[in-house]
Coordinates of C-alpha atoms and ligand atoms in Angstrom, one line a residue:
G1188 CA 0.0 0.0 0.0
E1189 CA 0.8 3.7 0.1
V1190 CA 1.0 3.7 3.9
A1191 CA 1.6 1.0 6.5
E1192 CA -1.5 1.7 8.6
I1193 CA -4.8 3.3 8.0
R1194 CA -7.2 4.3 10.8
D1195 CA -10.9 3.6 10.3
H1196 CA -12.6 6.3 12.5
H1197 CA -16.2 7.1 11.6
N1198 CA -19.7 7.6 12.9
E1199 CA -22.5 5.6 11.3
L1200 CA -26.2 6.3 11.0
R1201 CA -28.6 3.6 9.8
I1202 CA -32.1 4.6 8.8
R1203 CA -34.5 1.7 8.5
M1204 CA -37.4 2.3 6.1
E1205 CA -40.5 0.3 5.4
Q1206 CA -43.0 0.8 2.7
A1207 CA -46.4 1.0 4.4
D1208 CA -48.6 -0.8 1.9
N1209 CA -46.4 -3.8 1.2
G1210 CA -43.8 -4.2 3.9
R1211 CA -40.8 -3.8 1.6
R1212 CA -37.7 -2.7 3.4
M1213 CA -34.7 -0.6 2.6
N1214 CA -32.0 0.8 4.8
L1215 CA -30.0 4.0 4.2
V1216 CA -26.6 3.8 5.8
V1217 CA -24.4 6.8 6.2
R1218 CA -20.8 6.9 7.5
V1219 CA -19.0 10.1 8.2
F1220 CA -15.2 10.3 8.5
D1221 CA -13.0 13.3 9.0
G1222 CA -12.2 13.5 5.3
G1223 CA -15.3 11.9 3.7
I1224 CA -18.8 10.6 3.6
G1225 CA -20.1 7.3 2.4
L1226 CA -23.7 6.3 1.9
R1227 CA -25.3 3.2 0.6
Y1228 CA -28.7 1.4 0.3
E1229 CA -29.4 -2.0 1.8
W1230 CA -32.2 -4.4 0.9
P1231 CA -32.4 -6.7 3.9
E1232 CA -33.6 -10.2 3.7
E1233 CA -36.6 -9.7 5.9
G1234 CA -38.0 -7.0 3.5
D1235 CA -39.6 -9.8 1.4
L1236 CA -38.1 -8.4 -1.8
G1237 CA -36.7 -11.7 -3.1
T1238 CA -35.2 -11.2 -6.5
F1239 CA -35.7 -7.7 -7.9
E1240 CA -34.5 -5.4 -10.6
I1241 CA -33.1 -1.9 -10.2
V1242 CA -33.8 0.3 -13.2
D1243 CA -32.6 3.6 -11.8
E1244 CA -31.0 5.2 -8.8
L1245 CA -32.1 8.6 -7.6
T1246 CA -29.1 9.6 -5.5
E1247 CA -28.2 13.2 -6.3
F1248 CA -25.2 15.4 -5.4
R1249 CA -26.4 18.9 -5.3
L1250 CA -23.3 21.2 -5.1
T1251 CA -23.4 24.8 -4.0
D1252 CA -21.4 27.2 -6.1
N1253 CA -19.9 26.2 -9.5
P1254 CA -16.7 24.4 -8.7
T1255 CA -13.8 23.9 -11.1
T1256 CA -14.2 20.3 -12.2
W1257 CA -11.7 17.8 -13.8
Y1258 CA -13.5 15.0 -15.7
I1259 CA -13.5 12.5 -18.4
R1260 CA -16.7 11.6 -20.2
S1261 CA -18.5 8.4 -19.4
Q1262 CA -19.8 5.9 -22.0
E1263 CA -17.3 6.9 -24.7
E1264 CA -15.7 4.3 -27.0
N1265 CA -12.3 4.0 -25.3
R1266 CA -13.5 3.3 -21.8
Y1267 CA -11.5 5.5 -19.4
E1268 CA -8.7 6.2 -21.8
Y1269 CA -9.1 10.0 -22.2
L1270 CA -7.2 13.1 -21.3
Y1271 CA -8.9 14.9 -18.4
E1272 CA -10.6 18.2 -19.1
R1273 CA -11.2 21.1 -16.8
M1274 CA -14.4 23.2 -16.8
P1275 CA -16.7 24.9 -14.3
L1276 CA -19.2 22.1 -13.2
S1277 CA -22.0 23.9 -15.0
R1278 CA -20.2 23.4 -18.3
T1279 CA -19.3 19.7 -17.9
P1280 CA -20.8 17.2 -20.3
P1281 CA -24.0 15.3 -19.6
L1282 CA -22.3 12.1 -18.3
T1283 CA -18.9 11.9 -16.6
H1284 CA -17.0 9.1 -14.9
T1285 CA -16.0 9.0 -11.3
P1286 CA -13.7 9.9 -9.6
L1287 CA -14.9 13.4 -10.4
T1288 CA -12.7 16.0 -8.8
M1289 CA -13.7 19.6 -7.9
A1290 CA -12.1 22.7 -6.5
F1291 CA -14.5 25.1 -4.7
G1292 CA -12.1 28.0 -4.2
N1293 CA -10.3 30.2 -6.6
E1294 CA -8.1 27.6 -8.3
D1295 CA -6.3 30.1 -10.6
A1296 CA -5.3 32.2 -7.7
G1297 CA -3.8 29.1 -6.0
E1298 CA -6.5 29.0 -3.4
G1299 CA -8.6 26.2 -4.8
G1300 CA -9.7 24.6 -1.6
P1301 CA -11.8 23.0 -0.4
Y1302 CA -11.3 20.1 -2.8
V1303 CA -14.0 17.5 -3.2
A1304 CA -14.1 14.2 -5.2
L1305 CA -17.1 12.1 -5.9
H1306 CA -16.6 8.4 -6.4
E1307 CA -17.9 5.0 -5.2
A1308 CA -16.5 2.3 -2.9
A1309 CA -16.9 -1.5 -3.0
L1310 CA -18.5 -1.9 -6.4
V1311 CA -19.6 -5.5 -6.2
D1312 CA -22.4 -7.2 -8.1
Y1313 CA -23.8 -3.8 -9.2
A1314 CA -23.6 -1.4 -12.1
A1315 CA -20.9 1.3 -12.0
M1316 CA -22.1 4.8 -11.2
S1317 CA -21.4 7.6 -13.6
L1318 CA -22.6 11.1 -12.9
E1319 CA -25.3 12.7 -15.0
R1320 CA -25.6 16.5 -14.8
I1321 CA -29.2 17.3 -14.2
G1322 CA -29.0 21.0 -13.6
R1323 CA -26.4 23.7 -13.5
T1324 CA -24.5 22.2 -10.6
A1325 CA -26.5 19.1 -9.7
L1326 CA -25.4 15.6 -10.5
K1327 CA -27.4 12.4 -10.4
A1328 CA -26.2 8.8 -10.1
H1329 CA -26.4 7.1 -13.5
L1330 CA -26.1 3.3 -13.4
T1331 CA -24.8 1.6 -16.6
P1332 CA -27.6 -0.6 -17.9
W1333 CA -27.5 -4.1 -19.2
S1334 CA -28.5 -4.5 -22.9
T1335 CA -31.9 -5.4 -21.5
G1336 CA -32.3 -1.9 -20.0
V1337 CA -32.2 -3.1 -16.4
A1338 CA -29.4 -1.6 -14.4
V1339 CA -29.0 -4.2 -11.6
Y1340 CA -30.3 -7.8 -11.2
A1341 CA -30.4 -8.5 -7.4
E1342 CA -31.7 -10.8 -4.8
A1343 CA -32.2 -9.6 -1.2
P1344 CA -30.1 -9.4 1.0
H1345 CA -28.2 -7.0 -1.3
H1346 CA -26.7 -3.5 -1.0
S1347 CA -25.4 -0.9 -3.3
P1348 CA -21.8 0.3 -3.4
W1349 CA -21.0 3.2 -1.2
R1350 CA -21.6 6.6 -2.8
M1351 CA -18.6 8.5 -1.6
I1352 CA -17.6 12.1 -1.1
L1353 CA -14.0 13.0 -0.3
I1354 CA -13.2 16.4 1.1
G1355 CA -9.9 18.1 1.8
D1356 CA -8.4 21.6 2.3
E1357 CA -5.6 20.9 -0.2
A1358 CA -5.6 19.0 -3.4
G1359 CA -3.0 16.6 -1.9
D1360 CA -5.5 15.8 0.9
L1361 CA -7.6 13.9 -1.6
V1362 CA -4.6 11.7 -2.5
T1363 CA -3.8 10.7 1.1
N1364 CA -7.5 10.2 1.9
Y1365 CA -8.1 6.5 2.6
T1366 CA -11.9 6.7 3.1
M1367 CA -12.5 4.4 0.1
L1368 CA -10.4 1.6 1.6
N1369 CA -12.2 2.0 5.0
L1370 CA -15.5 1.6 3.1
N1371 CA -14.4 -1.7 1.8
E1372 CA -14.5 -5.1 3.6
P1373 CA -11.3 -6.4 5.2
N1374 CA -9.1 -9.0 3.5
A1375 CA -11.3 -12.0 2.5
L1376 CA -8.4 -14.2 1.3
G1377 CA -6.6 -15.0 4.6
D1378 CA -2.8 -15.5 4.1
V1379 CA -1.8 -13.5 1.1
S1380 CA 1.9 -13.6 1.5
W1381 CA 2.0 -14.9 -2.1
A1382 CA 0.7 -11.6 -3.3
E1383 CA 4.0 -9.8 -3.6
P1384 CA 4.5 -6.2 -4.8
G1385 CA 7.4 -5.9 -7.2
K1386 CA 8.9 -4.5 -10.4
Y1387 CA 8.9 -6.1 -13.8
I1388 CA 10.2 -5.7 -17.3
G1389 CA 8.6 -7.0 -20.4
I1390 CA 8.3 -7.8 -24.1
W1391 CA 5.8 -5.1 -24.5
W1392 CA 7.0 -1.6 -25.6
G1393 CA 8.5 -3.1 -28.8
M1394 CA 5.0 -4.1 -29.9
H1395 CA 3.6 -0.6 -29.2
L1396 CA 6.5 0.9 -31.2
G1397 CA 5.8 -1.4 -34.1
I1398 CA 9.2 -3.2 -33.9
W1399 CA 7.7 -6.5 -32.9
S1400 CA 4.3 -8.2 -33.3
W1401 CA 2.1 -10.0 -30.9
G1402 CA 1.1 -12.5 -33.6
Q1403 CA 3.4 -15.0 -35.4
G1404 CA 5.7 -13.9 -38.2
P1405 CA 9.2 -12.6 -38.7
N1406 CA 8.9 -10.0 -36.0
H1407 CA 7.2 -12.1 -33.3
G1408 CA 8.2 -10.6 -30.0
A1409 CA 7.5 -13.5 -27.7
T1410 CA 10.2 -15.9 -28.9
T1411 CA 12.2 -18.2 -26.6
E1412 CA 15.4 -16.4 -27.5
N1413 CA 14.0 -12.9 -26.9
T1414 CA 12.5 -14.0 -23.6
R1415 CA 15.8 -15.5 -22.4
R1416 CA 17.5 -12.2 -23.1
Y1417 CA 14.8 -10.4 -21.0
I1418 CA 15.1 -13.0 -18.2
D1419 CA 18.9 -12.4 -18.2
F1420 CA 18.4 -8.7 -18.0
A1421 CA 15.8 -9.0 -15.2
A1422 CA 18.1 -11.3 -13.2
E1423 CA 21.1 -9.0 -13.6
H1424 CA 19.1 -6.0 -12.4
G1425 CA 16.9 -7.5 -9.7
F1426 CA 13.5 -7.4 -11.3
D1427 CA 10.8 -9.7 -9.9
G1428 CA 9.0 -10.5 -13.2
V1429 CA 9.2 -10.7 -17.0
L1430 CA 6.0 -10.0 -18.8
V1431 CA 5.7 -11.6 -22.2
E1432 CA 2.9 -10.5 -24.4
G1433 CA 2.0 -12.6 -27.5
W1434 CA 3.1 -15.9 -26.0
N1435 CA -0.2 -17.8 -26.5
T1436 CA -2.2 -18.7 -29.6
G1437 CA -4.9 -16.4 -30.8
W1438 CA -3.0 -13.2 -31.7
D1439 CA -2.8 -13.7 -35.5
G1440 CA -5.0 -11.4 -37.6
D1441 CA -6.9 -8.6 -35.9
W1442 CA -6.5 -9.7 -32.3
T1443 CA -8.6 -6.7 -31.1
A1444 CA -11.6 -8.3 -32.7
N1445 CA -10.7 -12.0 -32.1
G1446 CA -11.5 -12.4 -28.4
D1447 CA -13.1 -15.8 -29.1
V1448 CA -10.0 -17.6 -30.4
F1449 CA -7.5 -16.9 -27.6
S1450 CA -6.1 -19.9 -25.8
F1451 CA -4.7 -19.2 -22.3
T1452 CA -2.9 -22.5 -22.0
E1453 CA -1.4 -23.1 -25.5
P1454 CA 1.9 -21.4 -26.3
Y1455 CA 3.0 -20.5 -29.8
P1456 CA 5.5 -23.0 -31.1
D1457 CA 8.4 -20.6 -30.9
F1458 CA 7.8 -20.0 -27.2
D1459 CA 9.1 -22.7 -24.8
L1460 CA 6.7 -22.0 -21.9
D1461 CA 7.9 -24.6 -19.5
G1462 CA 11.6 -24.1 -20.3
L1463 CA 11.4 -20.4 -19.9
A1464 CA 9.5 -20.5 -16.7
A1465 CA 12.1 -22.9 -15.3
Y1466 CA 14.9 -20.7 -16.6
A1467 CA 13.4 -17.6 -14.9
R1468 CA 13.1 -19.5 -11.6
E1469 CA 16.7 -20.7 -11.9
K1470 CA 17.8 -17.1 -12.4
G1471 CA 15.8 -15.9 -9.4
T1472 CA 13.0 -14.1 -11.3
R1473 CA 9.7 -15.2 -12.7
L1474 CA 7.6 -15.0 -15.8
M1475 CA 4.6 -12.7 -15.5
G1476 CA 1.6 -14.1 -17.2
H1477 CA -0.4 -12.3 -19.9
H1478 CA -4.0 -12.9 -20.8
E1479 CA -5.4 -10.6 -23.4
T1480 CA -9.1 -11.4 -23.7
S1481 CA -10.1 -8.7 -26.3
G1482 CA -13.1 -8.3 -24.0
S1483 CA -14.5 -11.8 -24.5
A1484 CA -15.6 -13.0 -21.1
P1485 CA -17.5 -15.9 -22.7
N1486 CA -14.1 -17.2 -24.0
Y1487 CA -12.0 -16.4 -21.0
E1488 CA -14.2 -17.5 -18.1
P1489 CA -14.4 -21.2 -19.0
Q1490 CA -10.5 -21.2 -19.3
M1491 CA -9.7 -19.2 -16.2
E1492 CA -9.3 -22.0 -13.7
D1493 CA -7.0 -24.1 -16.0
A1494 CA -5.1 -21.0 -17.1
Y1495 CA -4.4 -19.8 -13.5
A1496 CA -3.5 -23.3 -12.4
L1497 CA -1.0 -23.6 -15.3
M1498 CA 0.6 -20.3 -14.3
N1499 CA 0.8 -21.3 -10.7
R1500 CA 2.5 -24.6 -11.7
L1501 CA 5.0 -22.6 -13.6
G1502 CA 5.9 -20.4 -10.6
V1503 CA 4.1 -17.3 -12.0
R1504 CA 2.9 -15.0 -9.3
A1505 CA 1.1 -12.3 -11.3
I1506 CA -0.8 -12.0 -14.5
K1507 CA -1.5 -8.9 -16.6
S1508 CA -4.9 -9.3 -18.2
G1509 CA -6.4 -7.2 -20.9
Y1510 CA -9.9 -6.3 -22.2
V1511 CA -9.3 -4.4 -25.4
D1512 CA -12.7 -3.7 -26.9
W1513 CA -15.0 -0.8 -27.5
S1514 CA -16.7 0.1 -24.3
M1515 CA -20.2 -1.1 -25.3
N1516 CA -19.0 -4.2 -27.2
Y1517 CA -18.5 -6.8 -24.5
P1518 CA -20.1 -10.0 -25.7
R1519 CA -22.5 -12.0 -23.5
R1520 CA -24.1 -15.3 -24.5
H1521 CA -26.2 -16.3 -21.6
G1522 CA -28.5 -14.8 -19.0
P1523 CA -31.3 -12.2 -19.2
G1524 CA -32.7 -11.5 -22.6
V1525 CA -30.3 -13.9 -24.5
A1526 CA -31.9 -16.5 -26.8
E1527 CA -30.0 -19.8 -27.3
G1528 CA -27.0 -19.3 -29.7
E1529 CA -27.4 -15.5 -29.6
T1530 CA -24.8 -12.9 -28.6
V1531 CA -25.7 -9.6 -27.0
Y1532 CA -23.2 -6.8 -26.2
E1533 CA -22.7 -5.1 -22.8
W1534 CA -20.9 -2.1 -21.4
N1535 CA -17.5 -2.6 -19.8
T1536 CA -19.0 -0.8 -16.7
G1537 CA -22.2 -2.7 -16.4
Q1538 CA -23.1 -5.4 -13.8
F1539 CA -22.2 -8.2 -16.3
M1540 CA -18.6 -7.1 -16.6
V1541 CA -18.4 -6.1 -12.9
R1542 CA -19.3 -9.7 -12.1
H1543 CA -16.8 -11.0 -14.6
Y1544 CA -13.9 -9.1 -13.1
Q1545 CA -14.9 -10.3 -9.7
R1546 CA -14.9 -13.9 -10.8
S1547 CA -11.5 -13.5 -12.3
V1548 CA -10.1 -12.0 -9.1
E1549 CA -11.5 -14.8 -7.0
A1550 CA -10.4 -17.5 -9.3
A1551 CA -6.9 -16.1 -9.5
A1552 CA -6.8 -16.0 -5.7
R1553 CA -7.6 -19.7 -5.6
H1554 CA -4.3 -20.3 -7.5
Q1555 CA -2.3 -17.7 -5.6
I1556 CA -2.1 -15.4 -8.6
S1557 CA -2.2 -11.6 -8.5
L1558 CA -3.8 -9.5 -11.2
N1559 CA -2.9 -6.4 -13.1
I1560 CA -6.0 -5.7 -15.2
H1561 CA -5.9 -3.5 -18.2
E1562 CA -9.1 -2.0 -19.6
A1563 CA -10.6 -2.9 -16.3
I1564 CA -13.6 -1.4 -14.6
K1565 CA -12.5 1.5 -12.4
D1566 CA -11.3 0.4 -9.0
T1567 CA -13.4 1.2 -5.9
G1568 CA -11.0 -0.1 -3.2
L1569 CA -11.6 -3.8 -3.7
R1570 CA -7.8 -4.3 -3.3
R1571 CA -8.4 -4.2 0.4
T1572 CA -10.7 -7.2 0.3
Y1573 CA -8.8 -9.0 -2.5
P1574 CA -5.2 -8.1 -2.0
N1575 CA -4.3 -10.0 -5.2
L1576 CA -6.1 -7.3 -7.1
M1577 CA -2.8 -5.5 -7.2
T1578 CA -3.2 -2.8 -9.8
R1579 CA -4.9 -1.9 -13.1
E1580 CA -4.8 0.4 -16.0
S1581 CA -8.3 1.9 -16.5
A1582 CA -6.9 5.2 -17.7
R1583 CA -4.8 6.6 -20.5
G1584 CA -1.3 5.2 -19.8
Q1585 CA 2.1 5.4 -21.4
E1586 CA 1.2 3.4 -24.4
Y1587 CA -0.6 6.4 -25.8
N1588 CA 2.8 8.0 -26.1
A1589 CA 3.9 5.3 -28.5
W1590 CA 1.1 5.5 -31.1
S1591 CA -1.1 8.6 -30.6
A1592 CA -0.4 12.3 -30.4
G1593 CA 0.7 11.6 -26.8
N1594 CA -0.6 12.4 -23.4
G1595 CA 0.7 16.0 -23.0
P1596 CA 2.9 17.1 -20.0
D1597 CA -0.1 18.1 -17.9
H1598 CA -1.6 14.5 -18.0
V1599 CA 0.3 13.1 -15.0
P1600 CA -0.2 16.1 -12.7
T1601 CA -3.9 15.7 -13.5
L1602 CA -4.1 11.9 -13.1
V1603 CA -2.8 12.1 -9.6
F1604 CA -5.8 14.0 -8.4
T1605 CA -8.4 12.2 -10.6
R1606 CA -7.9 8.7 -11.7
M1607 CA -5.3 7.9 -9.0
L1608 CA -7.9 8.6 -6.3
A1609 CA -9.5 5.3 -7.4
S1610 CA -6.5 3.0 -7.2
P1611 CA -3.0 2.1 -8.1
M1612 CA -2.3 2.3 -11.8
D1613 CA 0.0 0.3 -14.1
F1614 CA 1.0 3.4 -16.1
T1615 CA 4.2 1.6 -17.2
P1616 CA 6.7 4.3 -16.6
G1617 CA 10.4 4.4 -17.4
I1618 CA 10.8 5.2 -21.1
F1619 CA 14.3 6.4 -21.6
N1620 CA 14.3 6.6 -25.4
L1621 CA 11.8 9.4 -25.4
A1622 CA 12.0 10.0 -29.2
G1623 CA 10.6 6.5 -29.8
T1624 CA 11.9 5.0 -33.0
A1625 CA 14.1 6.8 -35.5
D1626 CA 11.3 7.9 -37.9
R1627 CA 9.2 9.4 -35.1
T1628 CA 8.9 12.9 -33.8
I1629 CA 9.1 13.1 -30.0
N1630 CA 6.3 11.0 -28.6
V1631 CA 6.9 10.8 -24.9
P1632 CA 6.4 14.3 -23.7
T1633 CA 8.6 14.3 -20.6
T1634 CA 12.2 14.5 -19.8
L1635 CA 14.1 11.4 -18.6
A1636 CA 14.1 12.7 -15.1
G1637 CA 10.4 13.2 -15.5
Q1638 CA 10.0 9.5 -16.3
L1639 CA 11.9 8.5 -13.1
A1640 CA 9.6 10.7 -11.1
L1641 CA 6.6 8.6 -12.1
Y1642 CA 7.8 5.7 -10.0
V1643 CA 7.0 7.8 -6.9
V1644 CA 4.2 10.0 -8.2
L1645 CA 2.0 7.2 -9.7
Y1646 CA 1.6 4.5 -7.0
S1647 CA 1.5 0.9 -8.2
P1648 CA 2.5 -2.2 -6.3
L1649 CA 3.5 -3.8 -9.6
Q1650 CA 5.6 -1.3 -11.4
M1651 CA 7.1 -1.7 -14.8
A1652 CA 10.4 -0.6 -16.3
A1653 CA 8.7 -0.3 -19.7
D1654 CA 11.5 0.5 -22.1
L1655 CA 13.7 -1.9 -24.1
P1656 CA 16.9 -3.1 -22.4
E1657 CA 18.9 -1.5 -25.3
N1658 CA 17.4 1.8 -24.5
Y1659 CA 18.5 1.6 -20.8
A1660 CA 22.0 0.6 -21.8
P1661 CA 23.3 4.1 -22.5
H1662 CA 21.8 5.4 -19.2
M1663 CA 22.7 2.9 -16.6
D1664 CA 23.5 5.6 -14.1
A1665 CA 19.8 6.9 -14.3
F1666 CA 18.5 3.3 -14.5
Q1667 CA 19.9 2.8 -10.9
F1668 CA 16.9 4.8 -9.6
I1669 CA 14.5 2.3 -11.2
K1670 CA 16.5 -0.5 -9.6
D1671 CA 16.4 1.2 -6.2
V1672 CA 12.9 2.5 -6.0
P1673 CA 10.4 0.3 -4.1
A1674 CA 6.9 -0.6 -5.2
D1675 CA 5.5 -0.8 -1.6
W1676 CA 5.4 2.0 0.9
A1677 CA 5.1 2.8 4.6
D1678 CA 4.2 6.4 4.3
T1679 CA 3.1 8.9 1.6
R1680 CA 3.1 12.8 1.7
V1681 CA 2.0 15.2 -0.9
L1682 CA 4.4 18.1 -0.5
E1683 CA 3.2 20.4 -3.3
A1684 CA 0.4 20.3 -5.8
K1685 CA -1.6 22.2 -8.3
I1686 CA -3.9 20.0 -10.3
G1687 CA -2.8 19.7 -13.9
D1688 CA 0.3 21.8 -13.2
Y1689 CA 2.7 20.0 -10.8
V1690 CA 2.9 17.6 -8.0
T1691 CA 5.6 16.6 -5.6
I1692 CA 5.2 13.4 -3.5
A1693 CA 7.5 11.8 -0.9
R1694 CA 7.1 8.2 0.2
R1695 CA 8.9 6.1 2.7
D1696 CA 10.0 2.6 1.8
R1697 CA 8.1 -0.2 3.5
H1698 CA 11.3 -2.3 4.1
S1699 CA 13.9 0.4 5.1
E1700 CA 14.2 3.9 6.5
D1701 CA 14.8 5.3 3.0
W1702 CA 12.6 8.0 1.6
Y1703 CA 11.9 8.7 -2.1
L1704 CA 10.6 11.9 -3.7
G1705 CA 9.1 12.4 -7.2
A1706 CA 8.1 15.7 -8.7
K1707 CA 6.4 16.1 -12.1
N1708 CA 5.4 19.2 -13.8
D1709 CA 3.6 20.3 -16.9
A1710 CA 5.1 22.3 -19.8
S1711 CA 6.0 25.3 -17.7
P1712 CA 9.4 25.4 -16.0
R1713 CA 9.2 25.7 -12.2
T1714 CA 11.2 25.1 -9.1
V1715 CA 10.5 22.4 -6.5
D1716 CA 10.9 24.1 -3.2
V1717 CA 10.1 21.8 -0.3
P1718 CA 11.3 21.5 3.3
L1719 CA 12.7 18.0 4.0
S1720 CA 10.9 17.9 7.4
F1721 CA 9.3 14.5 6.5
L1722 CA 12.7 12.9 7.0
D1723 CA 13.6 11.4 10.4
A1724 CA 15.0 14.2 12.6
D1725 CA 17.7 12.0 14.1
R1726 CA 19.3 10.9 10.8
T1727 CA 21.5 12.0 8.0
Y1728 CA 20.5 10.9 4.5
T1729 CA 22.5 10.5 1.4
A1730 CA 20.3 12.1 -1.2
T1731 CA 20.8 11.1 -4.8
L1732 CA 19.1 13.5 -7.1
Y1733 CA 18.1 12.6 -10.6
R1734 CA 17.4 16.1 -12.0
D1735 CA 16.8 17.8 -15.3
A1736 CA 19.9 19.4 -16.8
A1737 CA 19.8 23.2 -17.2
D1738 CA 18.9 22.9 -20.9
A1739 CA 16.5 19.9 -20.6
D1740 CA 13.2 20.3 -22.3
Y1741 CA 10.5 17.7 -23.2
R1742 CA 10.4 19.1 -26.8
T1743 CA 14.1 19.0 -27.5
R1744 CA 16.7 17.8 -25.0
T1745 CA 14.7 15.1 -23.3
A1746 CA 17.5 12.9 -22.1
A1747 CA 19.4 15.8 -20.5
Y1748 CA 19.8 14.9 -16.9
E1749 CA 22.3 15.2 -14.1
I1750 CA 22.8 13.0 -11.1
E1751 CA 24.0 14.7 -7.9
T1752 CA 24.7 13.3 -4.4
R1753 CA 24.5 15.4 -1.2
A1754 CA 24.1 14.8 2.5
V1755 CA 20.9 16.2 3.9
T1756 CA 18.9 16.2 7.1
S1757 CA 15.3 17.0 7.9
A1758 CA 16.3 20.7 8.6
D1759 CA 17.2 21.2 4.9
Q1760 CA 15.2 22.7 2.1
L1761 CA 15.3 21.2 -1.4
T1762 CA 15.2 23.8 -4.1
I1763 CA 15.6 22.2 -7.6
P1764 CA 14.5 23.6 -11.0
L1765 CA 12.3 21.4 -13.2
A1766 CA 12.5 21.7 -17.0
P1767 CA 9.4 22.2 -19.2
G1768 CA 7.8 18.7 -19.1
G1769 CA 10.4 17.7 -16.6
G1770 CA 10.7 16.1 -13.2
L1771 CA 12.8 15.2 -10.3
A1772 CA 13.5 11.9 -8.6
V1773 CA 15.4 11.6 -5.4
R1774 CA 16.4 8.7 -3.2
F1775 CA 17.1 9.6 0.4
A1776 CA 19.2 6.7 1.7
A1777 CA 19.2 6.6 5.5
Q1778 CA 22.7 6.6 7.1
Ligands
NOJ2824 C1 -3.9 -3.1 -24.0 C2 -3.0 -3.0 -22.9 O1 -3.2 -1.8 -22.2 C3 -1.6 -3.0 -23.4 O2 -0.7 -2.8 -22.3 C4 -1.4 -4.4 -24.0 O3 -0.1 -4.4 -24.6 C5 -2.4 -4.6 -25.1 N1 -3.7 -4.4 -24.6 C6 -2.3 -6.1 -25.6 O4 -2.7 -6.9 -24.6

């Protein structure tokens, strides 16, 4: 996690309601914490409801004022993979995703507080909530419907997820607000010592750059030879896992539309699955599994048990799964409204897929497998109950810097206060060849120091070093930071923040007294200026600073960085300039 301990301190009010004419019952439960509110609806067993259908939810959030709001639209083609926009609430689109983040003060004057975020906690067997703007500054819960038009099929006893409001004076207070985890159930899996945070490399970025293919052919990335080279690199540099995409049959042709032909147990002939798994174990690392489903739950679900059992037998501890499909195109072949032999299509955020993700997490747990789900439903804190649900994508990650116009330097300083409020993210940081391939213009709009900062700024207990080994080779001095930085923390502090402009975060390692700092800014140069008072007052630290060189710039001199070492204490101030699109990464090694 981000912190070693979280205190659950709240008051609860439970209002029991009964409908006079038919005895139906419903409870409204409200929990109030210092930094947030949760409310949910319960349908108790004794209410005589039996099975029932929810067609709408009337929860409303009526905001005073017209706060500055950061949002992405809901029910768009690419799920959650959009750049965040900023508007007064009254000008936001009709339907937005949560977390939805708002500033009630004068944001431009640097006095944006109080900050509020709306989201939900513990989304289980229900439809995801989007927010529908029903007035100038009023929002209503919108439940993603099934193709039948029903939002939720339920049987009493049942309850809704928590509708959650986070509140803080500073933007950073939202980041270190753990109300959502408190609103989730405790660990349901018992001993989860097998669910290990760690760092991984992978046969991945090469596909996104177009150098390799997932499918078979002369450029197939997932070959035995290639994978051995990656295993050697992982072993030499202490990585816990090697992700290999394109190892299994089903990728040939347009894999994005071929969800029904993937096998999750059959390797391609040029990939020696058993031999490579054994080789990785011999070298002290592990393969990381990869299951791209192209959104086909009907193809994946019947294979899940066997596929997870196979991975467990091979010593694999984590699987990255993927659900590439348009957001309303997730096939379903059984259940309400489906005739024999028919396929209907569901939203990625509806109850059907919520149930699927849940089944996958529980099945993976039975085989001691952790998951890193791409194109997943947004998180709502379920990682507390299912600690093997390590991380997910569910946002616009680094891959967009390989094949689109890119994410823009303000993306990360916005993500921290929006998407990241929901959960850890497998953003896949650590691109060192920021120009991409030779025939490209600059695609990764940060400096190299800015890429290092992401390891601290964007929390993920599975953290990738996403670039190709050959791109790390010329910068082994900077690569040292990726080797050192942990993926699991004892403490987290947001030191400076302006949503969309900059963010500086310090975190303490869970397994040592070392602290790490990451600062990321947008296109405007600025100076990090923070007291080091978070450090232990009794110690001296050796600070290794990975900083932008004086002429670094995300548009031109991306790889211009300097590494500096100095002794510091908690009484010191850190004052370091950041380049346009730049960043700063610091390790404070306790002496
Ligand atoms: C989309 C994922 O986000 C990406 O990381 C992966 O490489 C492709 N799907 C293929 O599975």
